Coordinates of C-alpha atoms in Angstrom, one line a residue:
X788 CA 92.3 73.3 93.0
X789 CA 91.3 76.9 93.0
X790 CA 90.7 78.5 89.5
X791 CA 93.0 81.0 88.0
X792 CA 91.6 84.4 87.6
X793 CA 90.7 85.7 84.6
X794 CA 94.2 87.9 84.0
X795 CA 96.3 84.6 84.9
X796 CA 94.2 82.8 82.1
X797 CA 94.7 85.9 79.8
X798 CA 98.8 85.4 80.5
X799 CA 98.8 81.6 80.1
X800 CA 97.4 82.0 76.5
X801 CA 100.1 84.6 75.6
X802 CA 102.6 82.8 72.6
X803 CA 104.7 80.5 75.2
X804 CA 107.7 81.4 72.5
X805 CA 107.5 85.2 73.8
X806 CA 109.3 85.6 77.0
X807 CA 108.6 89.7 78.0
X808 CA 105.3 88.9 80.3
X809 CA 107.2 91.0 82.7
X810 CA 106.1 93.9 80.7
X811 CA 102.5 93.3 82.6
X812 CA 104.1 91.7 86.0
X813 CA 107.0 94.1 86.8
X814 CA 108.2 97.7 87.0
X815 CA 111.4 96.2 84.9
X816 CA 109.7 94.5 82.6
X817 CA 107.5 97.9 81.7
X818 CA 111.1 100.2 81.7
X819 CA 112.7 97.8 79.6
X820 CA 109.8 98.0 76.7
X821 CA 110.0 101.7 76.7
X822 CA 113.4 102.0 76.8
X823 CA 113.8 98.9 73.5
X824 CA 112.2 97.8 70.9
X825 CA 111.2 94.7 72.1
X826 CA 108.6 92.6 70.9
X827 CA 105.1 92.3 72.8
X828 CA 103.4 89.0 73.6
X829 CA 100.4 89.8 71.3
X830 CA 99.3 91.3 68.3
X831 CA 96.3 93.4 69.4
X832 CA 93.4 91.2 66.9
X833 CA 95.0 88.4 69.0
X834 CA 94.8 89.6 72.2
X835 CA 91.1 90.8 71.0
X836 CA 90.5 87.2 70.1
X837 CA 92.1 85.3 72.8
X838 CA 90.2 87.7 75.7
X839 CA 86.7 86.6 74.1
X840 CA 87.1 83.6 73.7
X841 CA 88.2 82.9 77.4
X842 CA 85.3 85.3 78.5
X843 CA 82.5 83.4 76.7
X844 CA 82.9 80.0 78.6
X845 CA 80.3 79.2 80.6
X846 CA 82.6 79.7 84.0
X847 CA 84.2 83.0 82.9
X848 CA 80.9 84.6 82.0
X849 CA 79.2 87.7 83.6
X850 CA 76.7 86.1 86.1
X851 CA 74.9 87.8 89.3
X852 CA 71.8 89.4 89.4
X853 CA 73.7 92.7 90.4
X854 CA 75.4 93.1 87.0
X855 CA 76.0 96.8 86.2
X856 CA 74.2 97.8 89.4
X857 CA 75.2 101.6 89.5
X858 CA 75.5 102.9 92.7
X859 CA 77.9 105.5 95.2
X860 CA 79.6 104.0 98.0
X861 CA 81.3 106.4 100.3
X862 CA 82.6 104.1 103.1
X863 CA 86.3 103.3 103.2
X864 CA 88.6 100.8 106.0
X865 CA 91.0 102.4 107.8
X866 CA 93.7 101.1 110.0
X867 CA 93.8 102.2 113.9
X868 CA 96.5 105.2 113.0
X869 CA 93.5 106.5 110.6
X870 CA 95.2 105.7 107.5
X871 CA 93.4 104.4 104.4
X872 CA 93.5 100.0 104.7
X873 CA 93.3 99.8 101.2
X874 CA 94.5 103.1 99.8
X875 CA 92.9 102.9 96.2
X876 CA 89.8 101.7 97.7
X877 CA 89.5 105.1 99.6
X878 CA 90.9 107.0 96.6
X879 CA 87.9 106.2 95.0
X880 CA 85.3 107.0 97.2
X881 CA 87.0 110.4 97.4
X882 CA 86.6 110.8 93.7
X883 CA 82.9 109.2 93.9
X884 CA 81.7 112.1 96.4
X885 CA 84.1 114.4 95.0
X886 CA 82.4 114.7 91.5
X887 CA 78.5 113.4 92.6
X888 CA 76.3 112.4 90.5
X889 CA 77.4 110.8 87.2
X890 CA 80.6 109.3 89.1
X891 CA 79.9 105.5 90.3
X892 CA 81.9 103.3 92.6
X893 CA 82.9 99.3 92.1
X894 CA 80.1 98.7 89.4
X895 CA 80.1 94.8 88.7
X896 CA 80.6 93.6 86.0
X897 CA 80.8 89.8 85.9
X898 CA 80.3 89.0 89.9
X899 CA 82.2 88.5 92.5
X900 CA 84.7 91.1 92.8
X901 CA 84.8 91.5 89.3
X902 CA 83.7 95.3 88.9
X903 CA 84.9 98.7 86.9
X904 CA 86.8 100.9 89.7
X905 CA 84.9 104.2 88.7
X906 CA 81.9 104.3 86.0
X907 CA 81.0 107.9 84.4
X908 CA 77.8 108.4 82.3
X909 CA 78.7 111.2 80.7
X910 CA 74.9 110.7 77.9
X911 CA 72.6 108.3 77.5
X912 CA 75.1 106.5 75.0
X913 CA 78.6 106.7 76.6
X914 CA 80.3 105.3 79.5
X915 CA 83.2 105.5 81.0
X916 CA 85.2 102.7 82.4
X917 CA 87.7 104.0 85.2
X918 CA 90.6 101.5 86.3
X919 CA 91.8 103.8 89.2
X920 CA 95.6 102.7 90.9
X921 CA 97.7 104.3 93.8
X922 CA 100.3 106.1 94.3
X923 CA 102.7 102.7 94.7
X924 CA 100.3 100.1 92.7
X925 CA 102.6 97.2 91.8
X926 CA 100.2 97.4 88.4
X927 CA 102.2 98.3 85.5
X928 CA 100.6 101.0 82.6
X929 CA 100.1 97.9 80.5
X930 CA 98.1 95.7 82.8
X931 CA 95.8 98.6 83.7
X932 CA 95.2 98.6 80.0
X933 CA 94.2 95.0 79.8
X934 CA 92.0 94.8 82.7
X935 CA 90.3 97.7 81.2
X936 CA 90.0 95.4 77.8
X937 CA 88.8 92.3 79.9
X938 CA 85.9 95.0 81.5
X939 CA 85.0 96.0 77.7
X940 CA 84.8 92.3 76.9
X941 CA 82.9 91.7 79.7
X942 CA 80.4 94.6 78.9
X943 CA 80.0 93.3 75.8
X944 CA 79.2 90.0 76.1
X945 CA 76.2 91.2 78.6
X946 CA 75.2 93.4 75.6
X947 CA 75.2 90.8 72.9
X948 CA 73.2 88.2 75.1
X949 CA 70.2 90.3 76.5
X950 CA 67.6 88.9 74.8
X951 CA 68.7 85.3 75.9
X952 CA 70.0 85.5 79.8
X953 CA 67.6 87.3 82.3
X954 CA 70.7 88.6 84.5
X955 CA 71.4 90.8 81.9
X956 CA 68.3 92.4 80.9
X957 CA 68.4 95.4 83.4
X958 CA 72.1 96.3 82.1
X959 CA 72.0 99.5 80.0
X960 CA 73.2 99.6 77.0
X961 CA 76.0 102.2 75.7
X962 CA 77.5 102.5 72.6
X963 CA 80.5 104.3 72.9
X964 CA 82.4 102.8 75.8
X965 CA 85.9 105.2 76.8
X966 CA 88.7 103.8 79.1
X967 CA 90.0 105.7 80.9
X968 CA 93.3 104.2 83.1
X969 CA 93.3 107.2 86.1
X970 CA 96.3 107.4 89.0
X971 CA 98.4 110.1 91.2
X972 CA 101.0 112.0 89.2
X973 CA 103.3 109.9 91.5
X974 CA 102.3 106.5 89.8
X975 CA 103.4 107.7 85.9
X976 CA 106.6 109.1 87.6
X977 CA 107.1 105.6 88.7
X978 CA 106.8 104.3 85.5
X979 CA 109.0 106.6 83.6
X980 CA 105.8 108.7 82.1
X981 CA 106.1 112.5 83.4
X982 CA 109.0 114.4 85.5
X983 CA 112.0 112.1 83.3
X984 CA 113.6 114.7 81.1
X985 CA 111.5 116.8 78.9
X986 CA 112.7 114.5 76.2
X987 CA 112.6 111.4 77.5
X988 CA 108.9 111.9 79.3
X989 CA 108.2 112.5 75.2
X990 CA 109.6 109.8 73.9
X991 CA 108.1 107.5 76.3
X992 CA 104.5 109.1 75.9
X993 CA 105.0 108.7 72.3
X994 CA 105.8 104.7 72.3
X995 CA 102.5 104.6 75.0
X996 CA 100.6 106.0 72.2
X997 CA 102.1 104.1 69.6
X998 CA 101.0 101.3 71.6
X999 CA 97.4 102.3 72.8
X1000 CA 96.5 103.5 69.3
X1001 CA 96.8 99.4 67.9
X1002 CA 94.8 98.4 70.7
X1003 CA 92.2 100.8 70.5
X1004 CA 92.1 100.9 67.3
X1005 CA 91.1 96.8 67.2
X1006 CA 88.8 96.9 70.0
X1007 CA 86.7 99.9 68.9
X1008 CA 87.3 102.4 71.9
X1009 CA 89.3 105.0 72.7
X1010 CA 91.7 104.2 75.5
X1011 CA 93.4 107.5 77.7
X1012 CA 96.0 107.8 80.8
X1013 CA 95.3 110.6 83.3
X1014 CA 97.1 111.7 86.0
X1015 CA 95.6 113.4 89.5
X1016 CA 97.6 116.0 91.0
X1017 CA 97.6 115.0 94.9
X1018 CA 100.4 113.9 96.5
X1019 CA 99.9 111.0 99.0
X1020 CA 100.7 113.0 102.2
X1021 CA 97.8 115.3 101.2
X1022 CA 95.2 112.3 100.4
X1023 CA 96.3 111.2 104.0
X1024 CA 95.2 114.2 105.4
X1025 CA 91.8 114.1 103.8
X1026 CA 91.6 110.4 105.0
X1027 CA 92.6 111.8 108.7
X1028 CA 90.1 115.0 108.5
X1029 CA 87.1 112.4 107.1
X1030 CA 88.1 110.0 110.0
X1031 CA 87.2 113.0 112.8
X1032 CA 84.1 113.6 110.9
X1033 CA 82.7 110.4 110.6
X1034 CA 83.7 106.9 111.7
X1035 CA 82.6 103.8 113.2
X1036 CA 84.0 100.3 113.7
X1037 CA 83.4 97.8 111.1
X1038 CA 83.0 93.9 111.1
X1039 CA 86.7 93.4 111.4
X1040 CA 87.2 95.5 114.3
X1041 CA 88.5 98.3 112.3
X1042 CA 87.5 101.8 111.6
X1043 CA 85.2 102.2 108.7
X1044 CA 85.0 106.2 107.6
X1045 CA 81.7 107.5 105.9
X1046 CA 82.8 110.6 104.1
X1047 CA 79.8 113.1 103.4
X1048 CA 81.1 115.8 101.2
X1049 CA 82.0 117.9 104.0
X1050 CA 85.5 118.0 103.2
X1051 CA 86.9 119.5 100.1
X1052 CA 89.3 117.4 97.8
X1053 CA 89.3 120.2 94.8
X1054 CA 92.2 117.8 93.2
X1055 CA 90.0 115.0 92.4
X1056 CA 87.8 116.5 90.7
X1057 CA 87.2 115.6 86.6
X1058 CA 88.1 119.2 85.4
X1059 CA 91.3 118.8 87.5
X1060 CA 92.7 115.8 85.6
X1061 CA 95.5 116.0 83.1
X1062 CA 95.5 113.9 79.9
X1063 CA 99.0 112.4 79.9
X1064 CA 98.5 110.4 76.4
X1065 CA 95.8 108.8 74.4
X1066 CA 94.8 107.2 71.6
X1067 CA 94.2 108.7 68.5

């Protein structure tokens, strides 16, 4: 039988008494917590617990001699009509090439396809952990948040073993690690955070807060949701214009697009994003 993923294991050691796990699996589930006052399926020193503990067994732990391996990838799928395969997957290669040399794409972090979407060094001693989603991600606020707090985990178990597994002895180490959950203004508007009601975009970026500020507070980081203003018929374009530029036909005889910097995506860039809400 094939293993659960680490985020199913994370869910099946949620309190079995608490029945809300829709707040993680479903646009409902996420409306109806900010619109209650419902209780979550952790307390954040559980969830803190429950996540280590999982990561630390021998089958769940960061492995691969490629662990942290920083590097910019600028080739993206497309489809035969020229749009994006995987549209987050090109999304971030746009926002690797678009801000150069500190940005990096799919760095791996336990093997696999394990890896942080987007990595930023901003000094020697912070990092940035990226978890980058769409326009129409299916991936709820919350669950962004956790893989982001699996990631952490993950970085920090590499850290803490160094000196005693040789996989991890290239791996830099930072000591303030940010995460940063990043997606199109269209994404919050899905889920109720920005162009509600003045008041009710508030009152939902105020519970969000609430919410991120136990959680950071716990795991020792500071945790932030920002928003890119590009809508998807303009990301298509740029998909379309890098297509002309550059393309050639990949393994599954489909068009893979090299992008080269040629084409301006001002929108993408890091002085561009808005902070929607963070912890405090």
């Amino acid at each position: 039988m094939k293993n659960k993923d680490i985020m199913e294991q994370i869910f099946d050691r949620f309190d079995p008494t608490i029945k809300n796990y829709s707040l993680f699996r479903k646009k409902k589930g996420w409306l109806n917590y900010l619109r209650e006052d419902i209780e979550l399926p952790f307390k954040p020193e559980d969830l803190k617990t429950l996540i280590f503990e999982l990561l630390v067994k021998k089958e769940n732990r960061p492995r691969g001699k490629r662990l942290f391996r920083l590097r910019q990838r600028y080739e993206f799928t497309t489809n035969p009509d020229r749009k994006p395969f995987r549209p987050e997957e090109a999304l971030e290669r746009f926002i690797v090439v678009s801000n150069k040399d500190d940005f990096f794409g799919q760095v791996p972090i336990r093997g696999g396809k394990e890896s942080i979407d987007i990595g930023i060094k901003e000094v020697d001693a912070k990092f940035i952990f990226v978890e980058l989603k769409s326009w129409k991600s299916g991936d709820s606020p919350s669950y962004a948040v956790l893989e982001s707090l699996k990631n952490l985990i993950l970085y920090r178990i590499i850290c803490e073993n160094k000196d005693t597994c040789s996989s991890y002895a290239t791996v830099p180490i930072f000591n303030d690690i940010e995460l940063v959950i990043l997606a199109p203004e269209a994404y919050y508007q899905t889920y109720r955070l920005t162009s509600q009601p003045e008041h009710e975009s508030r009152n939902n970026q105020a519970k969000v807060q609430e919410l991120l500020n136990g959680i950071a507070h716990v795991f020792g980081t500071k945790i932030s949701l920002m928003s890119l203003h590009l809508s998807e018929n303009k990301f298509l374009t740029y998909c379309k214009q890098a297509f002309d530029v550059r393309n050639r036909i990949g393994p599954k005889r489909l068009p893979v697009v090299t992008l080269d910097g040629s084409i301006s995506t001002p929108e993408l860039k890091r002085d561009q994003w808005q902070l929607l809400v963070n912890s405090s």
